[in-house]
Amino acid sequence: MSTQELAPSADPSPEPGSGPVDVEQAEAALVEHYPRLVRIAYLVLPPSLGRNRRVLTAHALVQRSLPRRRTSGAALPGARRAEDAVDPGYAYVRGEVLRQALAAGLPLRRRALPQRAQFPPLLPQVWGLRLFPRAGGADELALDQRLSALSGPGRAAYVLRGLERQGDPEVLRVLAAAGAEDPEAALAEADGVEAPGGFGGAALLESPEFDPCSLQARPPDLMRRRQHGRAALAAAAAVAVCGALLGLPGDGWGRNGAAAPSYARNPAAEAALDPGGVKRVEAAAWRVSSRTDLSVWPARGGLTGDAALLRRALAVWARPGPTVHTSATPGTPPGPPMGSPQLLYAGEVDAVRVVLFYDGLRVVRYAEPVGDTSGAALDFARTDGADAVGSAALVVSRAAGNVRYLTAPWVKETAVRDLLAPAKEARPLPRDASGVTEPMPTPATARSCERWNSLQVRDETGVRLLGDLGELAPARLTSGPPSAPADVTTHAAREAWARTACQLSAVRSHGVRAVNSWSYTGQELPEGAGRAEWLCVRAETWRGTGSRTLALFRAPGATGTAALAARSEGSPACGAREPRVLAGVVWQARSGQWYVLAAGTVDFASLALSGGVTGHGKGHLLAVRTTAGSRADLTGTLADGTRVSALR
């Protein structure tokens, strides 16, 4: 048996091309025909660039035309005449040269992203000289003037016809592949150019006048160069003086590591950056406090007294420099501290110095490799409103596919539980004196779903499961109806999570606070195929918006994760405010017959299909015969007459 989504989408198939082109093949063609390719680029480039820039740009375009890897020739149609046939490698490079040369002639627009060919080339560069081809005769000058009156595609058509000796059909195909908007108009432009002096166009195009590889050199404007040199020397001196001033003690680069320079002197901001002013909570404060959250975590770790490390961490937090890798969960402001933050941890983990701060809204993790303060990283995660479970653990390190947690002082035991092995006992996870766990394999960076490890913590009130979704704060995993979700402590709850765990990859790095899995109904399948299971997974976020809901379908006898039937972001379905959900799939029985299956929660009085498939039924379940690839719109009606659409 197999399942499909109710409204599947098909990806278009690629059109057939002329075969792949190797990098080596293209390089050989470029080296062999380099003078000819540069001549083509020079002729197609707009004369308004000036001869010196046209020469350098022509060489740059040809040198940038090599593919980075083995590429398909689909964009280069095969030749239809024997005289049009060319080596595939040469055809590819020539097409890239033409595409870039045509782009170089386009005007810069405000709302359009500029292309690289529209700017002066970075390489090659010639300093102190102006280069241009050797001067030709009057006929070459007249032809250059006539070509300058054409558009870029018109010049390309003339060059392909005259220099490359291509027939009109092939010229049209090459221009279209190079991105010309109207190849036929370009060919008409080329028809209007007559070679002066009675010579053929090919003979004049091959003259030294249009050869960017045979050049003459002349000096530039020497007086202007002297003025520019004096201005550059003065600017360099000013930069050197400013750099020396910024490096003085008390103002920036010297002791603040990878932090950017200060842009203002504000007393409150400066006080927040003082390592001596960070808040430190007593070790036993959580035992007598009315709150049980991150605000009562004590400062732990072997480097809590390292003032230099704390100073660097606070400075980088306030002013992360360009070399700092910064990340933030969705909805988390990455700005500087609002005041002196609370220190949660400072220590060395996996050859990295780690500092964890908390400012009442966010947890901030600063990390720098031992012995290298320039390779710092800064992570932000929103944790406002966290309760005892939401603040039971924080990620302190990720390395080599493993994760380490810093656990809350009220956590008594930690263990690793594989969600895909519900019958297997949890494996104890040791911790050090600071509460940092041993490394455990994390599913957050795994490419496959062979196992899905979760962190099991036990405190005075019970056992909880936390899942690593690639963020500083692990998400709480629960099971049951949205009105009364419960921690995953029973075998039935673990069985339900074994069928949905692999779908957690859909909510990674989304600022998720908690994920609930709910088996909301079962359905007897047609033709006596057994009883299917419908599940709903909802991920709630720390920011309160952007929650994600997944509807899953699991056919009887199926192994592994349930199939995704529908998904939605921002919908209240399957949540505490709207504890109902409706979804459907297209399913094939063993006989080969296809069915549209739909299931809602028990508060649906009837279901209806419209569109490509029609059907209606009372109750919260529906099965209607259909054909493969069919589409339908699913709606349901509640007992009070309210119509509800399917999850999407």
XYZ file of C-alpha atoms in Angstrom, residues 21-501:
481
model
C 30.747 19.313 -20.437
C 33.725 18.513 -18.211
C 35.811 21.266 -16.649
C 38.906 19.810 -18.348
C 37.182 19.830 -21.737
C 36.096 23.458 -21.340
C 39.571 24.484 -20.127
C 41.242 22.844 -23.113
C 38.892 24.670 -25.486
C 39.499 28.001 -23.696
C 43.286 27.666 -23.866
C 43.276 26.566 -27.515
C 40.870 29.272 -28.723
C 41.720 32.008 -26.204
C 42.616 34.733 -28.768
C 39.420 34.082 -30.733
C 37.222 34.119 -27.622
C 38.752 37.390 -26.402
C 38.198 38.905 -29.851
C 34.514 37.886 -29.708
C 34.124 39.454 -26.252
C 35.888 42.659 -27.373
C 33.622 43.028 -30.407
C 30.388 42.410 -28.482
C 31.219 44.677 -25.520
C 29.798 48.222 -25.818
C 32.342 50.690 -27.312
C 31.233 53.248 -24.699
C 33.493 51.454 -22.181
C 36.586 52.797 -23.910
C 39.275 50.690 -25.561
C 41.392 50.159 -22.408
C 38.486 48.868 -20.311
C 37.111 46.833 -23.233
C 40.457 45.036 -23.523
C 40.677 44.198 -19.808
C 36.981 43.279 -19.574
C 37.226 40.989 -22.629
C 40.080 39.054 -21.025
C 38.214 38.926 -17.679
C 35.005 37.576 -19.260
C 36.842 34.765 -21.033
C 38.806 33.817 -17.916
C 35.578 33.681 -15.868
C 33.818 31.394 -18.358
C 35.110 28.082 -17.014
C 32.441 25.973 -15.235
C 33.120 25.208 -11.573
C 32.112 21.589 -12.018
C 30.879 19.156 -14.633
C 27.909 20.911 -16.206
C 25.106 20.103 -18.597
C 25.086 21.451 -22.112
C 21.277 21.821 -22.047
C 21.560 25.586 -22.368
C 23.588 25.185 -25.578
C 21.462 23.635 -28.348
C 23.143 21.247 -30.680
C 24.031 22.415 -34.192
C 21.757 21.485 -37.076
C 24.142 22.123 -40.013
C 27.436 20.365 -40.521
C 29.229 23.716 -40.950
C 27.711 24.913 -37.665
C 29.079 22.005 -35.629
C 31.600 23.009 -32.934
C 33.382 21.326 -30.068
C 31.008 21.141 -27.033
C 33.652 22.628 -24.754
C 34.240 25.570 -27.094
C 30.478 26.029 -27.552
C 29.982 26.192 -23.792
C 32.779 28.744 -23.213
C 31.667 30.849 -26.178
C 28.105 30.879 -24.858
C 29.306 32.024 -21.423
C 31.434 34.767 -23.027
C 28.463 36.012 -25.053
C 26.134 35.906 -22.039
C 28.517 38.006 -19.937
C 29.325 40.427 -22.750
C 25.628 41.064 -23.359
C 25.085 41.587 -19.625
C 27.965 44.111 -19.525
C 26.081 46.306 -21.987
C 22.911 46.468 -19.884
C 22.261 49.698 -17.930
C 22.318 49.594 -14.132
C 18.840 49.839 -12.631
C 17.864 50.848 -9.119
C 15.572 47.938 -8.266
C 17.434 45.228 -10.230
C 20.335 43.273 -8.776
C 23.471 44.178 -10.791
C 25.469 41.462 -12.515
C 29.192 41.000 -12.078
C 29.929 41.728 -15.757
C 28.465 45.256 -15.389
C 31.329 46.327 -13.102
C 35.004 46.906 -13.966
C 36.975 43.635 -13.730
C 39.022 42.896 -10.629
C 41.435 40.768 -12.675
C 43.359 41.230 -14.866
C 44.569 44.695 -13.854
C 47.314 46.877 -15.354
C 48.578 49.796 -13.292
C 50.254 52.863 -14.829
C 49.536 51.970 -18.475
C 46.660 52.156 -20.934
C 46.301 49.252 -23.369
C 44.486 49.132 -26.713
C 44.711 47.104 -29.948
C 46.855 48.207 -32.868
C 45.279 50.792 -35.118
C 43.760 49.549 -38.362
C 42.883 51.295 -41.576
C 39.946 53.441 -42.576
C 37.776 50.396 -43.335
C 38.262 48.964 -39.850
C 37.471 52.339 -38.282
C 34.295 52.651 -40.359
C 33.197 49.122 -39.363
C 33.866 49.895 -35.680
C 31.669 52.994 -35.932
C 28.867 51.039 -37.578
C 29.041 48.292 -34.956
C 28.943 50.875 -32.161
C 25.530 51.988 -33.451
C 24.116 48.471 -32.935
C 22.742 46.990 -29.742
C 24.724 44.320 -27.895
C 22.684 41.431 -29.390
C 23.045 43.053 -32.840
C 26.849 43.104 -32.526
C 26.783 39.512 -31.277
C 24.709 38.433 -34.290
C 27.130 40.184 -36.678
C 30.142 38.557 -34.993
C 28.600 35.070 -34.971
C 27.677 35.349 -38.628
C 30.920 36.993 -39.825
C 33.656 35.763 -37.488
C 32.182 32.393 -36.501
C 30.554 31.834 -39.925
C 27.331 30.546 -38.364
C 24.110 30.188 -40.297
C 21.092 32.269 -39.323
C 19.218 29.428 -37.521
C 22.274 28.666 -35.404
C 22.849 32.372 -34.691
C 19.280 32.630 -33.405
C 19.719 29.605 -31.128
C 23.059 30.799 -29.700
C 21.690 34.298 -29.029
C 18.631 32.868 -27.283
C 20.852 30.634 -25.115
C 23.030 33.651 -24.237
C 20.012 35.554 -22.919
C 19.178 37.911 -25.813
C 15.576 39.094 -25.478
C 14.814 39.301 -29.231
C 17.290 37.288 -31.351
C 15.344 37.910 -34.570
C 15.546 41.703 -34.081
C 19.290 41.362 -33.413
C 19.725 39.412 -36.642
C 17.780 42.108 -38.504
C 20.156 44.739 -37.083
C 23.144 42.745 -38.298
C 21.597 42.522 -41.792
C 21.691 46.325 -42.008
C 25.483 46.541 -41.584
C 27.483 46.576 -44.798
C 31.206 45.936 -44.672
C 32.998 49.080 -45.913
C 35.459 49.079 -48.809
C 33.906 46.062 -50.445
C 35.599 43.671 -48.029
C 33.778 40.792 -46.333
C 32.783 41.211 -42.705
C 34.893 38.234 -41.636
C 38.069 39.658 -43.172
C 37.703 42.973 -41.329
C 36.700 41.338 -38.034
C 39.954 39.330 -38.108
C 42.135 42.422 -38.534
C 44.546 43.643 -35.769
C 42.131 46.549 -35.043
C 39.898 44.072 -33.181
C 42.607 41.856 -31.618
C 42.787 42.399 -27.810
C 45.755 40.020 -27.596
C 48.035 42.194 -29.763
C 48.241 45.435 -27.813
C 49.938 48.807 -27.666
C 50.800 50.551 -24.397
C 50.632 54.278 -23.632
C 50.888 56.204 -20.335
C 47.738 57.463 -18.591
C 47.067 61.054 -17.490
C 50.253 61.604 -15.459
C 49.127 64.818 -13.749
C 45.882 63.256 -12.544
C 47.764 60.158 -11.316
C 50.078 62.382 -9.278
C 47.112 64.129 -7.651
C 45.432 60.793 -6.860
C 48.669 59.468 -5.354
C 48.910 62.393 -2.965
C 45.259 61.940 -1.889
C 45.763 58.204 -1.302
C 48.874 58.854 0.806
C 46.981 61.337 2.983
C 44.072 58.898 3.436
C 46.445 56.075 4.442
C 48.094 58.312 7.038
C 44.690 59.229 8.484
C 43.680 55.567 8.731
C 46.942 54.693 10.469
C 46.465 57.468 13.048
C 42.840 56.446 13.751
C 43.842 52.810 14.119
C 46.535 53.689 16.624
C 44.092 55.778 18.667
C 41.456 53.034 18.704
C 44.042 50.535 19.920
C 44.814 52.534 23.042
C 43.750 50.983 26.414
C 40.167 51.576 27.470
C 38.669 52.044 24.022
C 38.412 48.913 21.999
C 40.442 46.434 20.077
C 43.177 45.756 22.592
C 41.366 43.655 25.199
C 37.873 43.144 23.772
C 38.809 40.357 21.373
C 36.605 40.191 18.271
C 34.337 43.084 19.327
C 33.873 46.028 16.978
C 35.006 49.520 18.070
C 32.827 51.557 20.411
C 30.557 54.033 18.648
C 29.411 55.958 21.750
C 30.323 56.474 25.373
C 27.158 55.815 27.387
C 27.474 55.303 31.164
C 24.712 52.671 31.349
C 26.091 50.780 28.349
C 29.630 50.899 29.744
C 28.382 49.586 33.116
C 26.716 46.625 31.395
C 30.097 45.697 29.891
C 31.891 45.604 33.241
C 32.710 41.949 34.094
C 32.670 42.858 37.779
C 29.056 43.919 37.530
C 27.534 40.688 36.215
C 24.933 39.157 38.504
C 25.848 35.954 40.326
C 23.182 33.924 42.135
C 24.019 31.908 45.231
C 24.178 28.130 44.804
C 21.233 27.427 47.138
C 18.987 30.307 46.043
C 16.711 28.066 43.991
C 15.754 26.062 47.085
C 14.090 29.018 48.833
C 13.003 31.117 45.841
C 9.339 31.462 44.833
C 10.472 31.048 41.214
C 12.047 28.016 39.603
C 13.549 29.207 36.339
C 16.770 30.544 34.855
C 16.784 33.536 37.219
C 17.810 31.258 40.134
C 20.554 29.348 38.319
C 23.884 29.770 40.131
C 27.045 30.794 38.270
C 28.957 27.590 37.531
C 32.072 26.499 35.665
C 35.801 26.695 36.135
C 36.235 30.128 34.496
C 33.672 32.214 36.374
C 36.541 34.208 37.855
C 38.244 34.901 34.501
C 37.580 38.645 34.183
C 39.321 38.871 30.786
C 37.090 36.152 29.306
C 33.940 37.772 30.699
C 35.042 41.171 29.386
C 35.537 39.763 25.870
C 32.197 37.968 25.991
C 30.317 41.111 27.078
C 32.109 43.287 24.521
C 31.379 40.902 21.643
C 27.753 40.659 22.772
C 27.426 44.453 22.664
C 29.429 44.972 19.458
C 29.989 41.765 17.453
C 32.711 42.338 14.884
C 32.674 41.130 11.270
C 34.488 37.875 12.129
C 31.951 36.830 14.786
C 29.497 34.112 13.741
C 26.128 35.253 15.119
C 22.855 33.318 15.194
C 19.467 33.953 16.788
C 16.282 31.925 16.971
C 13.292 33.465 15.151
C 11.774 36.311 17.152
C 14.874 36.798 19.326
C 16.401 40.315 19.259
C 20.205 40.041 18.897
C 20.963 43.437 20.452
C 23.297 44.353 23.324
C 22.468 43.674 26.995
C 19.847 45.926 28.577
C 21.879 46.029 31.782
C 24.283 43.842 33.700
C 23.268 40.270 32.771
C 23.222 37.201 34.987
C 26.139 34.786 34.619
C 25.026 31.172 34.253
C 28.237 29.423 33.216
C 31.844 30.089 32.255
C 34.132 27.164 31.518
C 36.073 25.183 28.954
C 34.161 22.499 27.049
C 35.515 20.511 24.088
C 38.525 22.849 23.634
C 36.231 25.882 23.569
C 35.748 28.562 26.212
C 32.009 28.990 26.740
C 30.114 31.715 28.601
C 26.340 31.629 29.155
C 24.447 34.793 30.134
C 20.774 35.443 30.905
C 19.142 38.890 30.778
C 15.554 37.996 31.685
C 14.481 37.657 28.039
C 17.301 35.802 26.312
C 20.000 33.257 26.905
C 23.222 34.303 25.196
C 26.063 31.877 24.509
C 29.551 33.200 23.768
C 32.161 30.696 22.552
C 35.772 31.107 21.484
C 38.351 28.434 20.608
C 41.090 28.057 23.177
C 43.978 30.276 22.109
C 42.041 32.067 19.336
C 39.814 34.947 20.416
C 39.192 35.996 16.799
C 37.080 32.930 15.963
C 34.250 33.792 18.347
C 30.597 32.743 18.020
C 27.525 34.333 19.553
C 24.128 32.605 19.866
C 20.852 34.131 21.070
C 17.737 32.244 22.213
C 14.536 33.648 23.629
C 13.528 32.020 26.943
C 11.121 34.478 28.565
C 8.390 32.814 30.604
C 10.334 29.562 30.997
C 9.103 27.346 33.842
C 10.995 24.668 35.738
C 10.853 22.284 32.749
C 11.609 24.939 30.135
C 14.729 25.937 32.068
C 15.831 22.413 32.995
C 18.746 22.380 30.524
C 20.646 24.533 28.030
C 23.007 23.498 25.240
C 26.552 24.349 26.253
C 28.495 22.698 23.395
C 28.085 21.060 19.989
C 31.034 19.190 18.521
C 31.521 16.228 16.160
C 27.816 15.427 15.970
C 27.423 15.437 19.763
C 25.782 17.824 22.190
C 26.439 18.639 25.853
C 23.872 20.182 28.179
C 24.197 22.352 31.243
C 21.415 21.179 33.539
C 19.480 23.111 36.171
C 20.502 22.701 39.805
C 17.167 20.982 40.593
C 17.749 18.203 38.036
C 18.651 15.032 39.914
C 19.329 12.570 37.068
C 19.920 12.725 33.327
C 19.653 9.976 30.731
C 19.546 9.460 26.957
C 16.377 7.979 25.463
C 16.035 6.996 21.805
C 12.536 7.985 20.681
C 12.641 5.406 17.873
C 13.206 2.556 20.365
C 10.283 2.889 22.820
C 10.901 -0.502 24.434
C 14.564 0.221 25.128
C 15.565 1.528 28.541
C 17.076 4.992 28.836
C 20.873 5.108 29.112
C 22.286 7.048 32.101
C 24.112 10.245 31.127
C 26.811 11.298 33.638
C 27.406 14.948 34.598
C 30.370 16.778 36.086
C 30.354 18.912 39.224
C 29.137 21.962 37.265
C 26.130 20.097 35.861
C 27.546 19.635 32.335
C 26.611 16.298 30.794
C 28.831 13.930 28.898
C 28.481 14.248 25.089
C 25.504 12.490 23.510
C 24.746 12.061 19.767
C 22.360 14.760 18.625
C 19.702 14.402 15.916
C 19.850 18.150 15.215
C 22.718 17.742 12.734
C 22.012 14.172 11.563
C 21.177 13.638 7.877
C 19.259 10.408 8.439
C 16.707 9.283 10.998
C 18.164 6.010 12.242
C 17.817 7.159 15.858
C 16.442 10.215 17.620
C 18.074 10.776 20.977
C 16.330 12.916 23.559
C 17.464 14.134 26.966
C 15.533 12.607 29.864
C 15.708 14.601 33.089
C 14.276 13.770 36.492
C 13.536 16.350 39.151
C 11.481 16.305 42.338
C 8.180 16.332 40.423
C 8.799 13.688 37.771
C 10.489 12.690 34.521
C 10.585 14.896 31.409
C 11.793 14.471 27.838
C 13.641 17.278 26.046
C 14.480 17.271 22.338
C 17.410 19.011 20.641
C 16.108 21.038 17.672
C 19.340 22.889 16.952
C 18.847 25.722 19.470
C 20.201 26.699 22.884
C 17.030 25.680 24.729
C 15.812 22.120 24.045
C 12.089 21.678 23.403
C 9.805 19.908 25.857
C 8.170 16.783 24.373
C 4.629 15.888 25.465
C 1.859 13.569 24.362
C -1.928 13.611 24.486
C -4.829 15.923 23.622
C -4.012 19.659 23.480
C -6.298 20.370 26.424
C -4.211 18.147 28.719
C -0.763 17.304 27.308
C 1.328 15.030 29.534
C 5.007 14.223 29.770
C 6.204 11.167 27.865
C 6.370 8.690 30.729
C 4.178 5.757 29.632
C 4.928 3.079 27.081
C 1.924 4.162 24.981
C 3.225 7.731 24.830
C 6.672 6.510 23.803
C 5.076 4.315 21.110
C 3.268 7.366 19.727
C 6.491 9.373 19.628
C 8.287 6.534 17.850
C 5.853 7.068 14.948
C 6.332 10.834 14.828
C 9.905 11.567 15.991
